[in-house]
Amino acid sequence: MYRSQRNYENLEKRLFNVPGKYGIPVIEPTHLKRKIDFIPFNYAKTIDHPENKGIHFFLDDYQFNRVWARPRTYLHMIQKFAYVMSPDFSIYVDFPLVIQLYNHYRKHWLAAYWQENGVEVIPSISWGNEESFEWCFDGEPHYSTVAVSSVGTQSSQEGRSVFLQGYMEMMRRLEPEAIIFYGDVPEQCKGNIIPIGSFQEKFKKFSITPQIDLKELNLMKKAKKIWNLYREGELQGIFTSSEISDLTGMHKNNVSNYAELGSLYKGIYRIEKADESLANEWATVTEGITAGARR
């Protein structure tokens, strides 16, 4: 059991001997040499031409915990991409300190492991409150391209203040050459910022409901796909509560009225127009709802 537990924590795969109070593995600086699109990790297996893409991990932790549990399994896939951001394990201020430190360590262990295996890793910088500044920049490179996310931090004055304070501290300590910015960019944030839209921001542009076509052959496949994405947390903020209710009823009871059908088509339209990689996945969705739902 002891050896198995050590193996799970990846100590038998690689033990980095580094200076510092907490032994955080060091990430080498990376310089972005060309403009590329970044996709979330949970679409990495299905994307075409990964050599022209980058991966980000600005997702719920459960979406990518598997790269820590099985780093060798995912290494070959990771190596195919032009750039990979270090995995953004959460360090929320209400987490116990030991969990915050553990997540910071995991992020750096994976990033250093990937770099040793030829992956171009862009450091994802994250922080909690001011107390986290003692350790949250440990192992981060100076004068590198870095990545940050403001998603989930801008809805309250306290959240905005904590984010901005950490951003300023990052700029002071690390002096990054460029900042890949995921989510809304507060006007107080300065530097060589490269904005990339969050998943939610992509879909805010699309609000047109196309004409209903009852002969859509893949209707229920698409309904199930939308439902699964919603359950995985990918569609938060895209649908209204009434639309979510329609999708929920449709998934459980089949389509029973035009309101449900309209909500479904609105979702299909938004997703297919905003993200081609999602549209390409429709054909592979497992049949899970009876053919009678197409009536």
mmCIF file of C-alpha atoms in Angstrom:
data_model
loop_
_atom_site.group_PDB
_atom_site.id
_atom_site.type_symbol
_atom_site.label_atom_id
_atom_site.label_comp_id
_atom_site.label_asym_id
_atom_site.label_seq_id
_atom_site.Cartn_x
_atom_site.Cartn_y
_atom_site.Cartn_z
ATOM 1 C CA MET A 1 0.000 0.000 0.000
ATOM 2 C CA TYR A 2 2.828 2.387 0.832
ATOM 3 C CA ARG A 3 4.488 1.954 -2.560
ATOM 4 C CA SER A 4 1.142 2.311 -4.298
ATOM 5 C CA GLN A 5 0.402 5.553 -2.454
ATOM 6 C CA ARG A 6 3.832 6.961 -3.268
ATOM 7 C CA ASN A 7 3.315 6.051 -6.899
ATOM 8 C CA TYR A 8 -0.036 7.843 -6.931
ATOM 9 C CA GLU A 9 1.664 10.998 -5.716
ATOM 10 C CA ASN A 10 4.151 10.535 -8.585
ATOM 11 C CA LEU A 11 7.217 10.490 -6.342
ATOM 12 C CA GLU A 12 8.495 7.302 -7.973
ATOM 13 C CA LYS A 13 8.139 8.837 -11.422
ATOM 14 C CA ARG A 14 10.089 11.983 -10.622
ATOM 15 C CA LEU A 15 11.273 13.640 -7.432
ATOM 16 C CA PHE A 16 12.456 17.175 -8.160
ATOM 17 C CA ASN A 17 15.231 18.383 -5.866
ATOM 18 C CA VAL A 18 14.692 22.126 -5.747
ATOM 19 C CA PRO A 19 15.472 24.895 -3.265
ATOM 20 C CA GLY A 20 12.808 26.728 -1.338
ATOM 21 C CA LYS A 21 10.736 26.241 1.768
ATOM 22 C CA TYR A 22 8.094 24.057 0.119
ATOM 23 C CA GLY A 23 10.092 22.247 -2.571
ATOM 24 C CA ILE A 24 7.979 23.514 -5.475
ATOM 25 C CA PRO A 25 9.365 22.305 -8.845
ATOM 26 C CA VAL A 26 10.637 25.134 -11.036
ATOM 27 C CA ILE A 27 9.108 25.944 -14.434
ATOM 28 C CA GLU A 28 11.472 27.246 -17.107
ATOM 29 C CA PRO A 29 10.444 30.393 -19.026
ATOM 30 C CA THR A 30 8.561 29.996 -22.291
ATOM 31 C CA HIS A 31 8.277 32.528 -25.109
ATOM 32 C CA LEU A 32 5.227 32.535 -27.366
ATOM 33 C CA LYS A 33 6.636 32.472 -30.889
ATOM 34 C CA ARG A 34 3.393 32.514 -32.887
ATOM 35 C CA LYS A 35 -0.287 33.190 -32.544
ATOM 36 C CA ILE A 36 -2.338 30.065 -31.863
ATOM 37 C CA ASP A 37 -5.772 29.135 -30.579
ATOM 38 C CA PHE A 38 -6.056 27.635 -27.117
ATOM 39 C CA ILE A 39 -8.632 24.950 -26.429
ATOM 40 C CA PRO A 40 -9.778 23.561 -23.067
ATOM 41 C CA PHE A 41 -8.147 20.296 -22.045
ATOM 42 C CA ASN A 42 -11.419 18.372 -22.184
ATOM 43 C CA TYR A 43 -11.446 18.747 -26.011
ATOM 44 C CA ALA A 44 -7.796 17.819 -26.534
ATOM 45 C CA LYS A 45 -8.474 14.241 -27.632
ATOM 46 C CA THR A 46 -10.801 15.185 -30.487
ATOM 47 C CA ILE A 47 -9.203 18.320 -31.926
ATOM 48 C CA ASP A 48 -7.688 18.271 -35.418
ATOM 49 C CA HIS A 49 -4.113 19.476 -36.019
ATOM 50 C CA PRO A 50 -2.996 19.735 -32.379
ATOM 51 C CA GLU A 51 0.408 20.924 -33.564
ATOM 52 C CA ASN A 52 -1.270 24.260 -34.321
ATOM 53 C CA LYS A 53 -3.173 24.497 -31.032
ATOM 54 C CA GLY A 54 -2.525 25.091 -27.363
ATOM 55 C CA ILE A 55 -4.197 23.602 -24.291
ATOM 56 C CA HIS A 56 -5.465 25.514 -21.276
ATOM 57 C CA PHE A 57 -6.787 24.139 -17.980
ATOM 58 C CA PHE A 58 -9.099 26.959 -16.916
ATOM 59 C CA LEU A 59 -11.780 24.415 -16.055
ATOM 60 C CA ASP A 60 -13.214 22.759 -12.980
ATOM 61 C CA ASP A 61 -10.518 20.591 -11.428
ATOM 62 C CA TYR A 62 -12.410 17.344 -11.962
ATOM 63 C CA GLN A 63 -12.065 17.865 -15.724
ATOM 64 C CA PHE A 64 -8.291 17.355 -15.567
ATOM 65 C CA ASN A 65 -7.446 15.602 -12.283
ATOM 66 C CA ARG A 66 -6.681 12.562 -14.423
ATOM 67 C CA VAL A 67 -3.474 14.116 -15.787
ATOM 68 C CA TRP A 68 -2.117 14.085 -12.233
ATOM 69 C CA ALA A 69 -3.382 10.586 -11.468
ATOM 70 C CA ARG A 70 -1.956 9.170 -14.739
ATOM 71 C CA PRO A 71 0.717 11.543 -16.075
ATOM 72 C CA ARG A 72 2.401 8.967 -18.319
ATOM 73 C CA THR A 73 -0.902 7.998 -19.903
ATOM 74 C CA TYR A 74 -1.565 11.563 -21.056
ATOM 75 C CA LEU A 75 1.998 12.573 -21.879
ATOM 76 C CA HIS A 76 1.885 11.452 -25.524
ATOM 77 C CA MET A 77 -1.282 13.447 -26.164
ATOM 78 C CA ILE A 78 0.138 16.515 -24.414
ATOM 79 C CA GLN A 79 3.310 16.335 -26.514
ATOM 80 C CA LYS A 80 1.324 16.775 -29.742
ATOM 81 C CA PHE A 81 0.357 20.377 -28.959
ATOM 82 C CA ALA A 82 2.320 23.512 -29.758
ATOM 83 C CA TYR A 83 1.897 24.920 -26.236
ATOM 84 C CA VAL A 84 0.358 23.648 -23.021
ATOM 85 C CA MET A 85 -0.483 25.805 -20.018
ATOM 86 C CA SER A 86 0.344 24.441 -16.594
ATOM 87 C CA PRO A 87 -2.797 22.896 -15.028
ATOM 88 C CA ASP A 88 -4.707 25.424 -12.963
ATOM 89 C CA PHE A 89 -5.575 23.403 -9.849
ATOM 90 C CA SER A 90 -7.708 25.570 -7.571
ATOM 91 C CA ILE A 91 -6.242 27.533 -4.658
ATOM 92 C CA TYR A 92 -9.427 29.203 -3.413
ATOM 93 C CA VAL A 93 -8.988 31.378 -0.342
ATOM 94 C CA ASP A 94 -11.456 29.272 1.661
ATOM 95 C CA PHE A 95 -9.452 26.083 1.024
ATOM 96 C CA PRO A 96 -7.208 24.873 3.875
ATOM 97 C CA LEU A 97 -3.647 26.093 3.347
ATOM 98 C CA VAL A 98 -2.306 22.564 2.985
ATOM 99 C CA ILE A 99 -4.701 21.924 0.063
ATOM 100 C CA GLN A 100 -3.724 25.194 -1.616
ATOM 101 C CA LEU A 101 -0.040 24.267 -1.332
ATOM 102 C CA TYR A 102 -0.710 20.742 -2.574
ATOM 103 C CA ASN A 103 -2.505 22.076 -5.651
ATOM 104 C CA HIS A 104 0.306 24.551 -6.345
ATOM 105 C CA TYR A 105 2.808 21.692 -6.052
ATOM 106 C CA ARG A 106 0.795 19.464 -8.405
ATOM 107 C CA LYS A 107 0.640 22.219 -11.007
ATOM 108 C CA HIS A 108 4.396 22.645 -10.924
ATOM 109 C CA TRP A 109 5.234 18.956 -10.802
ATOM 110 C CA LEU A 110 3.254 18.332 -13.990
ATOM 111 C CA ALA A 111 4.630 21.426 -15.731
ATOM 112 C CA ALA A 112 8.237 20.485 -14.914
ATOM 113 C CA TYR A 113 7.590 16.867 -15.930
ATOM 114 C CA TRP A 114 6.146 17.986 -19.253
ATOM 115 C CA GLN A 115 9.042 20.355 -19.891
ATOM 116 C CA GLU A 116 11.522 17.537 -19.272
ATOM 117 C CA ASN A 117 9.671 15.622 -21.984
ATOM 118 C CA GLY A 118 9.849 18.343 -24.612
ATOM 119 C CA VAL A 119 6.559 20.169 -24.044
ATOM 120 C CA GLU A 120 6.402 23.963 -24.397
ATOM 121 C CA VAL A 121 4.721 24.877 -21.103
ATOM 122 C CA ILE A 122 3.217 28.298 -20.458
ATOM 123 C CA PRO A 123 2.981 28.926 -16.695
ATOM 124 C CA SER A 124 -0.557 29.562 -15.436
ATOM 125 C CA ILE A 125 -0.259 32.007 -12.557
ATOM 126 C CA SER A 126 -2.878 31.933 -9.818
ATOM 127 C CA TRP A 127 -3.180 33.244 -6.294
ATOM 128 C CA GLY A 128 -5.526 33.536 -3.349
ATOM 129 C CA ASN A 129 -5.460 36.381 -0.871
ATOM 130 C CA GLU A 130 -2.385 38.365 0.130
ATOM 131 C CA GLU A 131 -1.215 35.584 2.457
ATOM 132 C CA SER A 132 -0.765 33.293 -0.546
ATOM 133 C CA PHE A 133 1.915 35.603 -1.964
ATOM 134 C CA GLU A 134 4.388 33.870 0.378
ATOM 135 C CA TRP A 135 4.305 30.766 -1.825
ATOM 136 C CA CYS A 136 2.023 31.125 -4.884
ATOM 137 C CA PHE A 137 4.840 32.524 -7.060
ATOM 138 C CA ASP A 138 7.351 29.848 -5.984
ATOM 139 C CA GLY A 139 8.720 28.003 -9.000
ATOM 140 C CA GLU A 140 7.356 30.507 -11.524
ATOM 141 C CA PRO A 141 9.808 31.868 -14.113
ATOM 142 C CA HIS A 142 10.788 35.485 -14.644
ATOM 143 C CA TYR A 143 10.504 37.272 -18.013
ATOM 144 C CA SER A 144 8.307 34.511 -19.476
ATOM 145 C CA THR A 145 5.005 34.397 -21.281
ATOM 146 C CA VAL A 146 2.438 33.522 -18.613
ATOM 147 C CA ALA A 147 -1.314 32.919 -18.472
ATOM 148 C CA VAL A 148 -3.958 34.142 -16.032
ATOM 149 C CA SER A 149 -7.733 33.775 -15.746
ATOM 150 C CA SER A 150 -10.185 36.321 -14.363
ATOM 151 C CA VAL A 151 -13.199 34.011 -14.768
ATOM 152 C CA GLY A 152 -15.217 33.901 -11.558
ATOM 153 C CA THR A 153 -13.371 36.821 -9.953
ATOM 154 C CA GLN A 154 -15.207 39.842 -11.327
ATOM 155 C CA SER A 155 -18.721 39.440 -9.920
ATOM 156 C CA SER A 156 -18.041 41.113 -6.555
ATOM 157 C CA GLN A 157 -15.960 44.016 -5.301
ATOM 158 C CA GLU A 158 -13.993 41.704 -3.025
ATOM 159 C CA GLY A 159 -13.262 39.283 -5.860
ATOM 160 C CA ARG A 160 -12.140 42.081 -8.167
ATOM 161 C CA SER A 161 -9.898 43.524 -5.466
ATOM 162 C CA VAL A 162 -8.242 40.186 -4.660
ATOM 163 C CA PHE A 163 -7.663 39.476 -8.351
ATOM 164 C CA LEU A 164 -6.155 42.894 -9.066
ATOM 165 C CA GLN A 165 -3.900 42.765 -6.011
ATOM 166 C CA GLY A 166 -2.515 39.405 -7.099
ATOM 167 C CA TYR A 167 -2.120 40.550 -10.693
ATOM 168 C CA MET A 168 -0.071 43.563 -9.618
ATOM 169 C CA GLU A 169 2.088 41.361 -7.395
ATOM 170 C CA MET A 170 2.659 38.964 -10.286
ATOM 171 C CA MET A 171 3.764 41.820 -12.526
ATOM 172 C CA ARG A 172 6.140 43.107 -9.859
ATOM 173 C CA ARG A 173 7.718 39.764 -9.024
ATOM 174 C CA LEU A 174 7.808 37.949 -12.355
ATOM 175 C CA GLU A 175 7.972 40.801 -14.914
ATOM 176 C CA PRO A 176 6.357 38.660 -17.627
ATOM 177 C CA GLU A 177 7.059 39.481 -21.255
ATOM 178 C CA ALA A 178 3.452 38.670 -22.204
ATOM 179 C CA ILE A 179 0.249 37.738 -20.374
ATOM 180 C CA ILE A 180 -2.266 35.426 -22.046
ATOM 181 C CA PHE A 181 -5.498 36.609 -20.437
ATOM 182 C CA TYR A 182 -8.516 34.308 -20.203
ATOM 183 C CA GLY A 183 -11.769 36.113 -19.426
ATOM 184 C CA ASP A 184 -12.606 39.782 -18.937
ATOM 185 C CA VAL A 185 -9.582 42.091 -18.681
ATOM 186 C CA PRO A 186 -10.019 44.723 -15.937
ATOM 187 C CA GLU A 187 -8.929 48.134 -17.168
ATOM 188 C CA GLN A 188 -6.411 48.401 -14.304
ATOM 189 C CA CYS A 189 -4.462 45.392 -15.613
ATOM 190 C CA LYS A 190 -1.439 46.504 -17.604
ATOM 191 C CA GLY A 191 1.290 44.781 -19.573
ATOM 192 C CA ASN A 192 1.622 43.014 -22.909
ATOM 193 C CA ILE A 193 -1.796 41.361 -22.673
ATOM 194 C CA ILE A 194 -2.980 38.754 -25.185
ATOM 195 C CA PRO A 195 -6.717 38.250 -24.574
ATOM 196 C CA ILE A 196 -8.474 34.961 -25.278
ATOM 197 C CA GLY A 197 -12.211 34.642 -24.720
ATOM 198 C CA SER A 198 -13.621 32.261 -22.144
ATOM 199 C CA PHE A 199 -16.040 29.518 -23.180
ATOM 200 C CA GLN A 200 -18.958 31.528 -21.810
ATOM 201 C CA GLU A 201 -17.925 34.732 -23.577
ATOM 202 C CA LYS A 202 -17.930 33.001 -26.963
ATOM 203 C CA PHE A 203 -21.624 32.240 -26.732
ATOM 204 C CA LYS A 204 -22.813 35.644 -25.527
ATOM 205 C CA LYS A 205 -22.611 36.830 -29.136
ATOM 206 C CA PHE A 206 -25.251 34.395 -30.338
ATOM 207 C CA SER A 207 -28.870 34.825 -29.299
ATOM 208 C CA ILE A 208 -30.838 34.153 -32.496
ATOM 209 C CA THR A 209 -33.304 31.260 -32.450
ATOM 210 C CA PRO A 210 -33.486 29.674 -35.931
ATOM 211 C CA GLN A 211 -36.752 28.475 -37.427
ATOM 212 C CA ILE A 212 -37.851 25.169 -35.874
ATOM 213 C CA ASP A 213 -37.382 22.165 -38.142
ATOM 214 C CA LEU A 214 -39.143 19.061 -36.794
ATOM 215 C CA LYS A 215 -37.337 16.834 -39.314
ATOM 216 C CA GLU A 216 -33.897 17.378 -37.772
ATOM 217 C CA LEU A 217 -32.518 13.815 -37.799
ATOM 218 C CA ASN A 218 -29.944 14.286 -35.039
ATOM 219 C CA LEU A 219 -32.178 16.351 -32.782
ATOM 220 C CA MET A 220 -32.033 14.171 -29.698
ATOM 221 C CA LYS A 221 -28.361 13.391 -30.088
ATOM 222 C CA LYS A 222 -27.736 17.107 -29.905
ATOM 223 C CA ALA A 223 -30.072 17.476 -26.952
ATOM 224 C CA LYS A 224 -28.133 14.840 -25.062
ATOM 225 C CA LYS A 225 -24.823 16.468 -25.936
ATOM 226 C CA ILE A 226 -26.031 19.845 -24.678
ATOM 227 C CA TRP A 227 -27.353 18.229 -21.525
ATOM 228 C CA ASN A 228 -24.033 16.484 -20.851
ATOM 229 C CA LEU A 229 -22.089 19.704 -21.386
ATOM 230 C CA TYR A 230 -24.410 21.468 -18.978
ATOM 231 C CA ARG A 231 -23.911 18.776 -16.332
ATOM 232 C CA GLU A 232 -20.135 19.056 -16.786
ATOM 233 C CA GLY A 233 -20.349 22.776 -16.039
ATOM 234 C CA GLU A 234 -19.422 23.911 -19.547
ATOM 235 C CA LEU A 235 -22.619 25.818 -20.312
ATOM 236 C CA GLN A 236 -23.021 27.859 -17.151
ATOM 237 C CA GLY A 237 -24.260 31.348 -18.007
ATOM 238 C CA ILE A 238 -25.290 30.477 -21.560
ATOM 239 C CA PHE A 239 -28.925 29.532 -20.949
ATOM 240 C CA THR A 240 -31.620 31.158 -18.841
ATOM 241 C CA SER A 241 -33.167 29.194 -15.983
ATOM 242 C CA SER A 242 -36.297 28.555 -18.063
ATOM 243 C CA GLU A 243 -34.193 27.234 -20.945
ATOM 244 C CA ILE A 244 -32.339 24.943 -18.552
ATOM 245 C CA SER A 245 -35.700 23.712 -17.294
ATOM 246 C CA ASP A 246 -36.747 22.979 -20.877
ATOM 247 C CA LEU A 247 -33.534 21.088 -21.577
ATOM 248 C CA THR A 248 -33.905 19.135 -18.335
ATOM 249 C CA GLY A 249 -37.449 18.101 -19.161
ATOM 250 C CA MET A 250 -36.467 17.227 -22.697
ATOM 251 C CA HIS A 251 -33.636 15.005 -21.527
ATOM 252 C CA LYS A 252 -35.831 13.138 -19.069
ATOM 253 C CA ASN A 253 -39.210 13.082 -20.777
ATOM 254 C CA ASN A 254 -38.558 13.737 -24.484
ATOM 255 C CA VAL A 255 -39.728 16.829 -26.326
ATOM 256 C CA SER A 256 -43.303 17.683 -25.407
ATOM 257 C CA ASN A 257 -43.803 21.278 -26.564
ATOM 258 C CA TYR A 258 -42.474 24.036 -28.790
ATOM 259 C CA ALA A 259 -40.876 25.922 -25.904
ATOM 260 C CA GLU A 260 -38.600 22.964 -25.201
ATOM 261 C CA LEU A 261 -37.825 22.587 -28.883
ATOM 262 C CA GLY A 262 -37.051 26.291 -29.189
ATOM 263 C CA SER A 263 -34.625 26.127 -26.269
ATOM 264 C CA LEU A 264 -32.911 23.152 -27.850
ATOM 265 C CA TYR A 265 -32.482 24.868 -31.197
ATOM 266 C CA LYS A 266 -31.186 27.994 -29.514
ATOM 267 C CA GLY A 267 -28.520 25.876 -27.834
ATOM 268 C CA ILE A 268 -27.624 24.065 -31.046
ATOM 269 C CA TYR A 269 -27.330 27.343 -32.932
ATOM 270 C CA ARG A 270 -25.168 29.046 -30.326
ATOM 271 C CA ILE A 271 -22.786 26.154 -29.950
ATOM 272 C CA GLU A 272 -22.376 25.272 -33.628
ATOM 273 C CA LYS A 273 -21.829 28.877 -34.653
ATOM 274 C CA ALA A 274 -19.451 29.705 -31.826
ATOM 275 C CA ASP A 275 -17.294 26.613 -31.650
ATOM 276 C CA GLU A 276 -16.669 24.436 -34.701
ATOM 277 C CA SER A 277 -14.945 21.775 -32.605
ATOM 278 C CA LEU A 278 -18.182 21.232 -30.684
ATOM 279 C CA ALA A 279 -20.230 21.090 -33.858
ATOM 280 C CA ASN A 280 -17.961 18.361 -35.184
ATOM 281 C CA GLU A 281 -18.674 16.221 -32.140
ATOM 282 C CA TRP A 282 -22.404 15.850 -32.778
ATOM 283 C CA ALA A 283 -21.951 12.786 -34.977
ATOM 284 C CA THR A 284 -20.163 10.875 -32.218
ATOM 285 C CA VAL A 285 -22.715 11.446 -29.473
ATOM 286 C CA THR A 286 -24.123 8.214 -28.060
ATOM 287 C CA GLU A 287 -27.800 7.479 -28.639
ATOM 288 C CA GLY A 288 -29.463 7.910 -25.262
ATOM 289 C CA ILE A 289 -32.976 9.108 -25.987
ATOM 290 C CA THR A 290 -35.626 7.135 -27.851
ATOM 291 C CA ALA A 291 -36.510 7.788 -31.467
ATOM 292 C CA GLY A 292 -40.013 8.688 -30.376
ATOM 293 C CA ALA A 293 -38.670 11.962 -29.046
ATOM 294 C CA ARG A 294 -38.276 13.200 -32.614
ATOM 295 C CA ARG A 295 -42.008 13.484 -33.197
#
